[in-house]
N, CA and C atoms as an extended XYZ file, in Angstrom:
543
Properties=species:S:1:pos:R:3:atomname:S:1:resname:S:1:resid:I:1 pbc="F F F"
N        85.625      167.849       64.989 N   GLY     1
C        85.873      166.481       65.376 CA  GLY     1
C        86.990      165.884       64.560 C   GLY     1
N        87.379      164.691       64.938 N   CYS     2
C        88.436      163.954       64.264 CA  CYS     2
C        87.846      162.676       63.697 C   CYS     2
N        88.025      162.462       62.429 N   TYR     3
C        87.497      161.262       61.799 CA  TYR     3
C        88.597      160.640       60.959 C   TYR     3
N        88.607      159.336       60.895 N   GLY     4
C        89.605      158.673       60.063 CA  GLY     4
C        89.158      157.278       59.717 C   GLY     4
N        89.622      156.818       58.589 N   ASP     5
C        89.285      155.466       58.172 CA  ASP     5
C        90.517      154.578       58.185 C   ASP     5
N        91.575      155.027       58.838 N   GLY     6
C        92.799      154.235       58.902 CA  GLY     6
C        93.640      154.365       57.651 C   GLY     6
N        93.249      155.242       56.719 N   GLY     7
C        93.979      155.409       55.471 CA  GLY     7
C        95.299      156.118       55.692 C   GLY     7
N        96.179      155.989       54.726 N   ALA     8
C        97.497      156.609       54.804 CA  ALA     8
C        97.441      158.027       54.259 C   ALA     8
N        98.282      158.870       54.784 N   ILE     9
C        98.442      160.222       54.284 CA  ILE     9
C        99.840      160.308       53.706 C   ILE     9
N        99.930      160.787       52.500 N   MET    10
C       101.221      160.873       51.815 CA  MET    10
C       101.662      162.327       51.754 C   MET    10
N       102.897      162.582       52.133 N   THR    11
C       103.462      163.920       52.033 CA  THR    11
C       104.984      163.810       52.008 C   THR    11
N       105.623      164.788       51.399 N   ASN    12
C       107.082      164.846       51.445 CA  ASN    12
C       107.548      165.887       52.451 C   ASN    12
N       106.616      166.420       53.234 N   ASP    13
C       106.916      167.407       54.271 CA  ASP    13
C       107.000      166.690       55.615 C   ASP    13
N       108.219      166.463       56.090 N   GLU    14
C       108.432      165.706       57.333 CA  GLU    14
C       107.759      166.365       58.532 C   GLU    14
N       107.815      167.685       58.626 N   HIS    15
C       107.189      168.408       59.734 CA  HIS    15
C       105.674      168.193       59.720 C   HIS    15
N       105.069      168.300       58.547 N   LEU    16
C       103.638      168.078       58.410 CA  LEU    16
C       103.279      166.643       58.779 C   LEU    16
N       104.061      165.684       58.324 N   ALA    17
C       103.799      164.271       58.620 CA  ALA    17
C       103.830      164.022       60.128 C   ALA    17
N       104.822      164.580       60.820 N   LYS    18
C       104.924      164.396       62.276 CA  LYS    18
C       103.737      165.028       62.986 C   LYS    18
N       103.317      166.216       62.540 N   ASN    19
C       102.164      166.874       63.165 CA  ASN    19
C       100.886      166.079       62.952 C   ASN    19
N       100.687      165.538       61.761 N   ILE    20
C        99.493      164.739       61.481 CA  ILE    20
C        99.500      163.478       62.335 C   ILE    20
N       100.656      162.818       62.421 N   GLN    21
C       100.759      161.615       63.256 CA  GLN    21
C       100.455      161.934       64.711 C   GLN    21
N       100.968      163.066       65.192 N   MET    22
C       100.746      163.461       66.579 CA  MET    22
C        99.266      163.757       66.824 C   MET    22
N        98.636      164.477       65.924 N   ILE    23
C        97.216      164.810       66.086 CA  ILE    23
C        96.367      163.541       66.089 C   ILE    23
N        96.717      162.582       65.241 N   ALA    24
C        95.951      161.336       65.151 CA  ALA    24
C        96.227      160.398       66.321 C   ALA    24
N        97.178      160.756       67.179 N   ASN    25
C        97.528      159.932       68.337 CA  ASN    25
C        97.356      160.743       69.616 C   ASN    25
N        96.176      161.290       69.806 N   HIS    26
C        95.828      162.065       71.005 CA  HIS    26
C        96.717      163.288       71.197 C   HIS    26
N        97.370      163.778       70.159 N   GLY    27
C        98.218      164.960       70.284 CA  GLY    27
C        99.545      164.689       70.938 C   GLY    27
N        99.958      163.434       70.942 N   GLN    28
C       101.214      163.094       71.612 CA  GLN    28
C       102.228      162.495       70.635 C   GLN    28
N       103.478      162.938       70.769 N   ALA    29
C       104.582      162.341       70.018 CA  ALA    29
C       105.248      161.293       70.897 C   ALA    29
N       105.208      161.526       72.210 N   LYS    30
C       105.748      160.609       73.211 CA  LYS    30
C       104.603      160.263       74.148 C   LYS    30
N       104.494      158.996       74.530 N   LYS    31
C       103.373      158.543       75.345 CA  LYS    31
C       103.199      159.407       76.595 C   LYS    31
N       101.971      159.872       76.801 N   TYR    32
C       101.530      160.675       77.945 CA  TYR    32
C       102.032      162.121       77.932 C   TYR    32
N       102.694      162.559       76.872 N   PHE    33
C       103.135      163.942       76.758 CA  PHE    33
C       102.393      164.567       75.579 C   PHE    33
N       101.333      165.310       75.876 N   HIS    34
C       100.450      165.870       74.859 CA  HIS    34
C       100.865      167.300       74.538 C   HIS    34
N       101.403      167.501       73.334 N   GLN    35
C       101.859      168.822       72.924 CA  GLN    35
C       100.745      169.649       72.300 C   GLN    35
N        99.823      168.977       71.639 N   VAL    36
C        98.686      169.654       71.016 CA  VAL    36
C        97.425      168.850       71.322 C   VAL    36
N        96.276      169.447       71.059 N   ILE    37
C        95.022      168.722       71.228 CA  ILE    37
C        94.851      167.810       70.020 C   ILE    37
N        94.635      166.547       70.270 N   GLY    38
C        94.513      165.586       69.181 CA  GLY    38
C        93.300      164.703       69.360 C   GLY    38
N        93.301      163.593       68.670 N   CYS    39
C        92.188      162.657       68.736 CA  CYS    39
C        92.728      161.241       68.557 C   CYS    39
N        91.866      160.281       68.665 N   ASN    40
C        92.224      158.894       68.422 CA  ASN    40
C        91.492      158.473       67.160 C   ASN    40
N        92.191      158.466       66.055 N   SER    41
C        91.540      158.140       64.781 CA  SER    41
C        92.178      156.902       64.166 C   SER    41
N        92.413      155.896       64.981 N   ARG    42
C        93.097      154.703       64.493 CA  ARG    42
C        92.150      153.536       64.243 C   ARG    42
N        90.856      153.772       64.220 N   LEU    43
C        89.891      152.700       64.012 CA  LEU    43
C        89.707      152.465       62.513 C   LEU    43
N        90.299      151.384       62.023 N   ASP    44
C        90.131      151.070       60.606 CA  ASP    44
C        88.946      150.134       60.422 C   ASP    44
N        88.646      149.785       59.183 N   SER    45
C        87.459      148.987       58.861 CA  SER    45
C        87.485      147.618       59.517 C   SER    45
N        88.630      146.969       59.539 N   ILE    46
C        88.727      145.641       60.150 CA  ILE    46
C        88.463      145.731       61.652 C   ILE    46
N        89.050      146.726       62.314 N   GLN    47
C        88.809      146.897       63.749 CA  GLN    47
C        87.343      147.211       64.016 C   GLN    47
N        86.720      147.986       63.153 N   ALA    48
C        85.300      148.311       63.321 CA  ALA    48
C        84.443      147.048       63.192 C   ALA    48
N        84.791      146.168       62.263 N   ALA    49
C        84.041      144.915       62.088 CA  ALA    49
C        84.167      144.033       63.327 C   ALA    49
N        85.376      143.933       63.868 N   ILE    50
C        85.593      143.138       65.084 CA  ILE    50
C        84.825      143.749       66.246 C   ILE    50
N        84.864      145.063       66.342 N   LEU    51
C        84.145      145.753       67.412 CA  LEU    51
C        82.642      145.488       67.329 C   LEU    51
N        82.099      145.443       66.136 N   SER    52
C        80.661      145.212       66.002 CA  SER    52
C        80.270      143.822       66.498 C   SER    52
N        81.193      142.857       66.432 N   VAL    53
C        80.936      141.515       66.957 CA  VAL    53
C        81.086      141.498       68.479 C   VAL    53
N        82.072      142.255       68.987 N   LYS    54
C        82.349      142.241       70.424 CA  LYS    54
C        81.399      143.125       71.238 C   LYS    54
N        80.846      144.147       70.624 N   LEU    55
C        80.002      145.099       71.350 CA  LEU    55
C        78.843      144.449       72.104 C   LEU    55
N        78.143      143.474       71.533 N   PRO    56
C        77.058      142.838       72.290 CA  PRO    56
C        77.541      142.095       73.545 C   PRO    56
N        78.844      141.809       73.617 N   LEU    57
C        79.399      141.092       74.768 CA  LEU    57
C        79.937      142.042       75.840 C   LEU    57
N        79.737      143.330       75.659 N   LEU    58
C        80.305      144.331       76.563 CA  LEU    58
C        79.913      144.100       78.020 C   LEU    58
N        78.651      143.825       78.279 N   ASP    59
C        78.208      143.592       79.656 CA  ASP    59
C        78.884      142.357       80.246 C   ASP    59
N        79.032      141.321       79.431 N   GLU    60
C        79.699      140.098       79.884 CA  GLU    60
C        81.167      140.374       80.228 C   GLU    60
N        81.822      141.178       79.394 N   TYR    61
C        83.223      141.537       79.662 CA  TYR    61
C        83.333      142.345       80.958 C   TYR    61
N        82.406      143.266       81.168 N   ALA    62
C        82.426      144.080       82.393 CA  ALA    62
C        82.228      143.198       83.620 C   ALA    62
N        81.334      142.220       83.533 N   LYS    63
C        81.117      141.300       84.656 CA  LYS    63
C        82.382      140.499       84.958 C   LYS    63
N        83.070      140.042       83.923 N   ALA    64
C        84.299      139.271       84.123 CA  ALA    64
C        85.374      140.123       84.799 C   ALA    64
N        85.508      141.371       84.378 N   ARG    65
C        86.492      142.272       85.000 CA  ARG    65
C        86.096      142.580       86.447 C   ARG    65
N        84.813      142.756       86.690 N   ASN    66
C        84.350      143.014       88.056 CA  ASN    66
C        84.626      141.821       88.964 C   ASN    66
N        84.529      140.631       88.433 N   LYS    67
C        84.829      139.436       89.221 CA  LYS    67
C        86.304      139.435       89.643 C   LYS    67
N        87.190      139.793       88.725 N   VAL    68
C        88.616      139.887       89.062 CA  VAL    68
C        88.826      141.003       90.085 C   VAL    68
N        88.190      142.150       89.861 N   ALA    69
C        88.326      143.278       90.793 CA  ALA    69
C        87.814      142.909       92.183 C   ALA    69
N        86.730      142.138       92.254 N   ASP    70
C        86.211      141.687       93.549 CA  ASP    70
C        87.252      140.844       94.284 C   ASP    70
N        87.936      139.992       93.538 N   GLN    71
C        88.966      139.156       94.165 CA  GLN    71
C        90.143      140.006       94.620 C   GLN    71
N        90.573      140.927       93.783 N   TYR    72
C        91.638      141.848       94.193 CA  TYR    72
C        91.219      142.600       95.463 C   TYR    72
N        90.004      143.141       95.457 N   ASP    73
C        89.507      143.887       96.621 CA  ASP    73
C        89.574      143.036       97.888 C   ASP    73
N        89.132      141.801       97.768 N   GLN    74
C        89.100      140.902       98.923 CA  GLN    74
C        90.495      140.747       99.537 C   GLN    74
N        91.483      140.565       98.707 N   TYR    75
C        92.839      140.348       99.216 CA  TYR    75
C        93.531      141.649       99.624 C   TYR    75
N        93.368      142.706       98.818 N   PHE    76
C        94.118      143.934       99.076 CA  PHE    76
C        93.488      144.810      100.153 C   PHE    76
N        92.215      144.624      100.460 N   SER    77
C        91.576      145.452      101.488 CA  SER    77
C        92.198      145.199      102.859 C   SER    77
N        92.891      144.082      103.012 N   GLN    78
C        93.544      143.751      104.280 CA  GLN    78
C        94.911      144.432      104.434 C   GLN    78
N        95.411      145.038      103.371 N   LEU    79
C        96.730      145.677      103.411 CA  LEU    79
C        96.553      147.157      103.721 C   LEU    79
N        97.096      147.583      104.852 N   ASN    80
C        96.888      148.972      105.275 CA  ASN    80
C        97.858      149.955      104.637 C   ASN    80
N        98.788      149.484      103.820 N   TRP    81
C        99.773      150.377      103.202 CA  TRP    81
C        99.406      150.762      101.769 C   TRP    81
N        98.213      150.359      101.319 N   LEU    82
C        97.742      150.778      100.007 CA  LEU    82
C        96.232      150.956      100.038 C   LEU    82
N        95.719      151.650       99.050 N   SER    83
C        94.269      151.850       98.938 CA  SER    83
C        93.783      151.225       97.649 C   SER    83
N        92.619      150.596       97.738 N   ILE    84
C        92.005      149.972       96.576 CA  ILE    84
C        90.990      150.936       95.962 C   ILE    84
N        90.540      150.669       94.739 N   PRO    85
C        89.550      151.561       94.121 CA  PRO    85
C        88.266      151.644       94.947 C   PRO    85
N        87.748      152.838       95.038 N   LYS    86
C        86.499      153.050       95.775 CA  LYS    86
C        85.316      152.740       94.854 C   LYS    86
N        84.279      152.160       95.436 N   ARG    87
C        83.063      151.873       94.686 CA  ARG    87
C        81.877      152.380       95.493 C   ARG    87
N        80.832      152.760       94.793 N   THR    88
C        79.611      153.184       95.469 CA  THR    88
C        78.448      152.344       94.956 C   THR    88
N        77.415      152.267       95.734 N   THR    89
C        76.247      151.464       95.355 CA  THR    89
C        75.432      152.131       94.250 C   THR    89
N        75.649      153.415       94.025 N   LYS    90
C        74.864      154.133       93.018 CA  LYS    90
C        75.538      154.183       91.651 C   LYS    90
N        76.618      153.439       91.479 N   SER    91
C        77.298      153.439       90.184 CA  SER    91
C        77.916      152.074       89.921 C   SER    91
N        78.351      151.890       88.698 N   THR    92
C        79.025      150.653       88.325 CA  THR    92
C        80.417      150.992       87.800 C   THR    92
N        81.232      149.992       87.670 N   HIS    93
C        82.606      150.174       87.226 CA  HIS    93
C        82.907      149.085       86.209 C   HIS    93
N        83.629      149.412       85.145 N   VAL    94
C        84.000      148.387       84.160 CA  VAL    94
C        85.424      147.883       84.374 C   VAL    94
N        86.173      148.529       85.251 N   PHE    95
C        87.552      148.144       85.569 CA  PHE    95
C        88.396      147.931       84.320 C   PHE    95
N        88.425      148.967       83.501 N   HIS    96
C        89.365      148.970       82.381 CA  HIS    96
C        90.781      148.846       82.947 C   HIS    96
N        90.985      149.441       84.108 N   GLN    97
C        92.203      149.270       84.890 CA  GLN    97
C        91.808      148.995       86.337 C   GLN    97
N        92.676      148.312       87.047 N   TYR    98
C        92.504      148.152       88.490 CA  TYR    98
C        93.687      148.901       89.108 C   TYR    98
N        93.381      150.018       89.737 N   THR    99
C        94.415      150.949       90.153 CA  THR    99
C        94.523      151.042       91.663 C   THR    99
N        95.728      150.777       92.148 N   LEU   100
C        96.046      150.911       93.572 CA  LEU   100
C        96.603      152.304       93.831 C   LEU   100
N        96.406      152.781       95.047 N   GLN   101
C        97.026      154.035       95.462 CA  GLN   101
C        98.044      153.722       96.543 C   GLN   101
N        99.292      154.141       96.302 N   LEU   102
C       100.377      153.921       97.244 CA  LEU   102
C       100.624      155.190       98.053 C   LEU   102
N       101.395      155.093       99.133 N   PRO   103
C       101.623      156.276       99.968 CA  PRO   103
C       102.329      157.429       99.246 C   PRO   103
N       103.240      157.106       98.313 N   ASP   104
C       103.976      158.158       97.617 CA  ASP   104
C       104.631      157.585       96.359 C   ASP   104
N       105.294      158.448       95.604 N   ALA   105
C       105.912      158.050       94.336 CA  ALA   105
C       107.021      157.020       94.542 C   ALA   105
N       107.782      157.158       95.624 N   ALA   106
C       108.876      156.214       95.881 CA  ALA   106
C       108.327      154.810       96.133 C   ALA   106
N       107.251      154.709       96.904 N   GLU   107
C       106.632      153.404       97.169 CA  GLU   107
C       106.073      152.809       95.881 C   GLU   107
N       105.460      153.655       95.069 N   ARG   108
C       104.908      153.173       93.808 CA  ARG   108
C       106.013      152.596       92.926 C   ARG   108
N       107.098      153.321       92.790 N   GLU   109
C       108.217      152.857       91.964 CA  GLU   109
C       108.806      151.571       92.521 C   GLU   109
N       108.928      151.501       93.815 N   SER   110
C       109.481      150.324       94.456 CA  SER   110
C       108.582      149.104       94.242 C   SER   110
N       107.264      149.280       94.413 N   LEU   111
C       106.334      148.172       94.182 CA  LEU   111
C       106.355      147.770       92.711 C   LEU   111
N       106.382      148.740       91.822 N   GLN   112
C       106.406      148.416       90.395 CA  GLN   112
C       107.661      147.603       90.049 C   GLN   112
N       108.794      147.966       90.601 N   ASN   113
C       110.031      147.206       90.376 CA  ASN   113
C       109.925      145.803       90.965 C   ASN   113
N       109.349      145.704       92.146 N   HIS   114
C       109.156      144.407       92.804 CA  HIS   114
C       108.303      143.490       91.925 C   HIS   114
N       107.220      144.024       91.382 N   LEU   115
C       106.346      143.240       90.517 CA  LEU   115
C       107.061      142.848       89.224 C   LEU   115
N       107.822      143.770       88.668 N   ALA   116
C       108.544      143.488       87.418 CA  ALA   116
C       109.540      142.346       87.612 C   ALA   116
N       110.192      142.311       88.781 N   GLU   117
C       111.135      141.226       89.076 CA  GLU   117
C       110.429      139.872       89.082 C   GLU   117
N       109.139      139.873       89.336 N   LYS   118
C       108.358      138.634       89.356 CA  LYS   118
C       107.613      138.415       88.041 C   LYS   118
N       107.948      139.222       87.033 N   GLY   119
C       107.341      139.071       85.716 CA  GLY   119
C       105.929      139.605       85.599 C   GLY   119
N       105.539      140.496       86.501 N   ILE   120
C       104.179      141.048       86.498 CA  ILE   120
C       104.223      142.484       85.966 C   ILE   120
N       103.568      142.720       84.844 N   PRO   121
C       103.546      144.092       84.331 CA  PRO   121
C       102.582      144.955       85.145 C   PRO   121
N       102.920      146.195       85.314 N   SER   122
C       102.027      147.172       85.935 CA  SER   122
C       102.235      148.478       85.180 C   SER   122
N       101.251      149.351       85.252 N   MET   123
C       101.309      150.578       84.462 CA  MET   123
C       100.998      151.806       85.304 C   MET   123
N       101.644      152.887       84.934 N   ILE   124
C       101.331      154.194       85.498 CA  ILE   124
C       100.613      154.952       84.390 C   ILE   124
N        99.284      154.927       84.439 N   TYR   125
C        98.495      155.622       83.434 CA  TYR   125
C        98.366      157.086       83.819 C   TYR   125
N        98.462      157.930       82.856 N   TYR   126
C        98.254      159.363       83.024 CA  TYR   126
C        99.146      159.957       84.129 C   TYR   126
N       100.465      159.876       83.958 N   PRO   127
C       101.376      160.379       84.993 CA  PRO   127
C       101.444      161.901       85.082 C   PRO   127
N       100.929      162.588       84.074 N   ILE   128
C       100.962      164.053       84.074 CA  ILE   128
C        99.523      164.565       84.012 C   ILE   128
N        99.134      165.387       84.984 N   PRO   129
C        97.755      165.912       84.985 CA  PRO   129
C        97.460      166.718       83.717 C   PRO   129
N        96.210      166.705       83.321 N   LEU   130
C        95.789      167.379       82.100 CA  LEU   130
C        96.188      168.851       82.091 C   LEU   130
N        96.006      169.538       83.207 N   HIS   131
C        96.288      170.977       83.238 CA  HIS   131
C        97.777      171.296       83.135 C   HIS   131
N        98.639      170.271       83.264 N   LEU   132
C       100.080      170.488       83.131 CA  LEU   132
C       100.619      169.975       81.793 C   LEU   132
N        99.744      169.422       80.956 N   GLN   133
C       100.147      168.998       79.618 CA  GLN   133
C       100.374      170.235       78.750 C   GLN   133
N       101.357      170.182       77.894 N   GLU   134
C       101.671      171.303       77.007 CA  GLU   134
C       100.439      171.767       76.229 C   GLU   134
N        99.623      170.831       75.780 N   ALA   135
C        98.453      171.172       74.964 CA  ALA   135
C        97.418      171.996       75.725 C   ALA   135
N        97.384      171.893       77.049 N   PHE   136
C        96.342      172.556       77.830 CA  PHE   136
C        96.878      173.591       78.813 C   PHE   136
N        98.166      173.866       78.796 N   LYS   137
C        98.739      174.823       79.749 CA  LYS   137
C        98.146      176.209       79.552 C   LYS   137
N        97.790      176.813       80.683 N   THR   138
C        97.325      178.193       80.688 CA  THR   138
C        97.902      178.861       81.936 C   THR   138
N        98.036      180.177       81.925 N   PRO   139
C        98.606      180.871       83.092 CA  PRO   139
C        97.808      180.672       84.382 C   PRO   139
N        96.497      180.465       84.275 N   GLU   140
C        95.694      180.341       85.499 CA  GLU   140
C        95.752      178.966       86.138 C   GLU   140
N        96.219      177.952       85.408 N   TYR   141
C        96.317      176.600       85.966 CA  TYR   141
C        97.781      176.148       85.949 C   TYR   141
N        98.405      176.258       87.090 N   VAL   142
C        99.815      175.915       87.235 CA  VAL   142
C        99.938      174.784       88.250 C   VAL   142
N       101.142      174.310       88.464 N   THR   143
C       101.365      173.295       89.479 CA  THR   143
C       100.789      173.783       90.799 C   THR   143
N        99.992      172.938       91.420 N   GLY   144
C        99.332      173.303       92.672 CA  GLY   144
C        97.874      173.690       92.487 C   GLY   144
N        97.444      173.901       91.254 N   SER   145
C        96.055      174.295       91.003 CA  SER   145
C        95.072      173.174       91.327 C   SER   145
N        95.468      171.939       91.082 N   PHE   146
C        94.618      170.783       91.356 CA  PHE   146
C        95.438      169.780       92.176 C   PHE   146
N        95.624      170.059       93.464 N   PRO   147
C        96.552      169.268       94.287 CA  PRO   147
C        96.189      167.793       94.406 C   PRO   147
N        94.912      167.451       94.466 N   VAL   148
C        94.526      166.040       94.598 CA  VAL   148
C        94.907      165.285       93.328 C   VAL   148
N        94.581      165.854       92.188 N   CYS   149
C        94.932      165.246       90.910 CA  CYS   149
C        96.448      165.084       90.787 C   CYS   149
N        97.181      166.113       91.121 N   GLU   150
C        98.637      166.077       91.019 CA  GLU   150
C        99.228      165.022       91.948 C   GLU   150
N        98.659      164.913       93.146 N   GLU   151
C        99.131      163.911       94.105 CA  GLU   151
C        98.857      162.501       93.593 C   GLU   151
N        97.652      162.282       93.097 N   LEU   152
C        97.300      160.944       92.600 CA  LEU   152
C        98.177      160.533       91.423 C   LEU   152
N        98.526      161.476       90.575 N   CYS   153
C        99.403      161.156       89.441 CA  CYS   153
C       100.755      160.621       89.912 C   CYS   153
N       101.128      160.918       91.118 N   GLN   154
C       102.398      160.451       91.683 CA  GLN   154
C       102.267      159.136       92.443 C   GLN   154
N       101.036      158.727       92.778 N   LYS   155
C       100.856      157.628       93.727 CA  LYS   155
C       100.123      156.405       93.207 C   LYS   155
N        99.579      156.440       91.991 N   VAL   156
C        98.752      155.323       91.540 CA  VAL   156
C        99.500      154.368       90.613 C   VAL   156
N        99.109      153.111       90.705 N   LEU   157
C        99.725      152.046       89.910 CA  LEU   157
C        98.634      151.046       89.529 C   LEU   157
N        98.545      150.710       88.254 N   SER   158
C        97.502      149.802       87.777 CA  SER   158
C        98.061      148.400       87.576 C   SER   158
N        97.293      147.435       88.058 N   LEU   159
C        97.664      146.024       87.965 CA  LEU   159
C        97.003      145.385       86.744 C   LEU   159
N        97.516      144.231       86.321 N   PRO   160
C        96.879      143.527       85.203 CA  PRO   160
C        95.439      143.152       85.545 C   PRO   160
N        94.561      143.381       84.599 N   ILE   161
C        93.170      142.944       84.722 CA  ILE   161
C        92.633      142.767       83.313 C   ILE   161
N        91.996      141.635       83.074 N   HIS   162
C        91.366      141.391       81.783 CA  HIS   162
C        90.291      140.330       81.949 C   HIS   162
N        89.543      140.103       80.912 N   THR   163
C        88.368      139.234       81.000 CA  THR   163
C        88.703      137.758       81.100 C   THR   163
N        89.904      137.371       80.748 N   GLU   164
C        90.271      135.951       80.718 CA  GLU   164
C        91.198      135.546       81.860 C   GLU   164
N        91.275      136.332       82.918 N   MET   165
C        92.219      136.027       84.001 CA  MET   165
C        91.811      134.762       84.743 C   MET   165
N        92.784      133.896       84.907 N   GLU   166
C        92.580      132.652       85.644 CA  GLU   166
C        92.862      132.892       87.120 C   GLU   166
N        92.285      132.070       87.972 N   GLU   167
C        92.466      132.177       89.426 CA  GLU   167
C        93.941      132.170       89.800 C   GLU   167
N        94.717      131.309       89.157 N   GLU   168
C        96.146      131.208       89.503 CA  GLU   168
C        96.906      132.487       89.160 C   GLU   168
N        96.507      133.178       88.077 N   GLU   169
C        97.137      134.454       87.738 CA  GLU   169
C        96.845      135.493       88.821 C   GLU   169
N        95.586      135.538       89.232 N   ILE   170
C        95.174      136.499       90.252 CA  ILE   170
C        95.936      136.241       91.548 C   ILE   170
N        95.992      134.987       91.970 N   ILE   171
C        96.699      134.629       93.211 CA  ILE   171
C        98.183      134.973       93.102 C   ILE   171
N        98.782      134.722       91.941 N   TYR   172
C       100.200      135.044       91.751 CA  TYR   172
C       100.443      136.547       91.915 C   TYR   172
N        99.571      137.350       91.320 N   ILE   173
C        99.712      138.810       91.439 CA  ILE   173
C        99.475      139.258       92.877 C   ILE   173
N        98.432      138.732       93.487 N   VAL   174
C        98.117      139.082       94.875 CA  VAL   174
C        99.292      138.724       95.786 C   VAL   174
N        99.821      137.516       95.649 N   ASP   175
C       100.948      137.083       96.487 CA  ASP   175
C       102.171      137.974       96.264 C   ASP   175
N       102.389      138.388       95.024 N   ALA   176
C       103.527      139.265       94.733 CA  ALA   176
C       103.362      140.621       95.425 C   ALA   176
N       102.153      141.171       95.385 N   VAL   177
C       101.907      142.458       96.053 CA  VAL   177
C       102.063      142.284       97.557 C   VAL   177
N       101.483      141.212       98.098 N   LYS   178
C       101.553      140.984       99.546 CA  LYS   178
C       102.993      140.748      100.016 C   LYS   178
N       103.820      140.150       99.156 N   SER   179
C       105.205      139.872       99.545 CA  SER   179
C       106.092      141.116       99.488 C   SER   179
N       105.560      142.210       98.966 N   TYR   180
C       106.331      143.455       98.887 CA  TYR   180
C       106.709      143.960      100.275 C   TYR   180
N       105.783      143.842      101.229 N   LYS   181
C       106.062      144.315      102.604 CA  LYS   181
C       105.879      143.202      103.588 C   LYS   181
């Protein structure tokens, strides 16, 4: 396992320092490009103290995000050129992200640019499938091994969602998406 208290590591070996930093950051030197297997060991004592206060509010935060997701669903379900997140009655969702699926990579890029012009941030989380990351590459899993995963990595775009979203923010984002086409 990976454990850390947020302490500093001192070394005069630049190569070693870069490797330690990469391992402590999910094995990545560049965002979403994992060269080695790493961990997330950035939780220091102050963050742990804040987390202990926020943890009892987790259900409340999930409800707030679900309320925003419900509003997004209501507006975006009418648009036939994108897909909204699927939900089932036998599970719950915390909506850490609210992710749309577009027809293809070009549409995703175009919508993302359209939103950026209106001051709306959007993110492409996990653009490279796990089996194609340097840290996990093996001869038996090559491009085409997991076609659905590979396709989704090209087509999904996440919109802003958080526990404090106001109605006007949601409407502004919805109107921006609707004005794309």
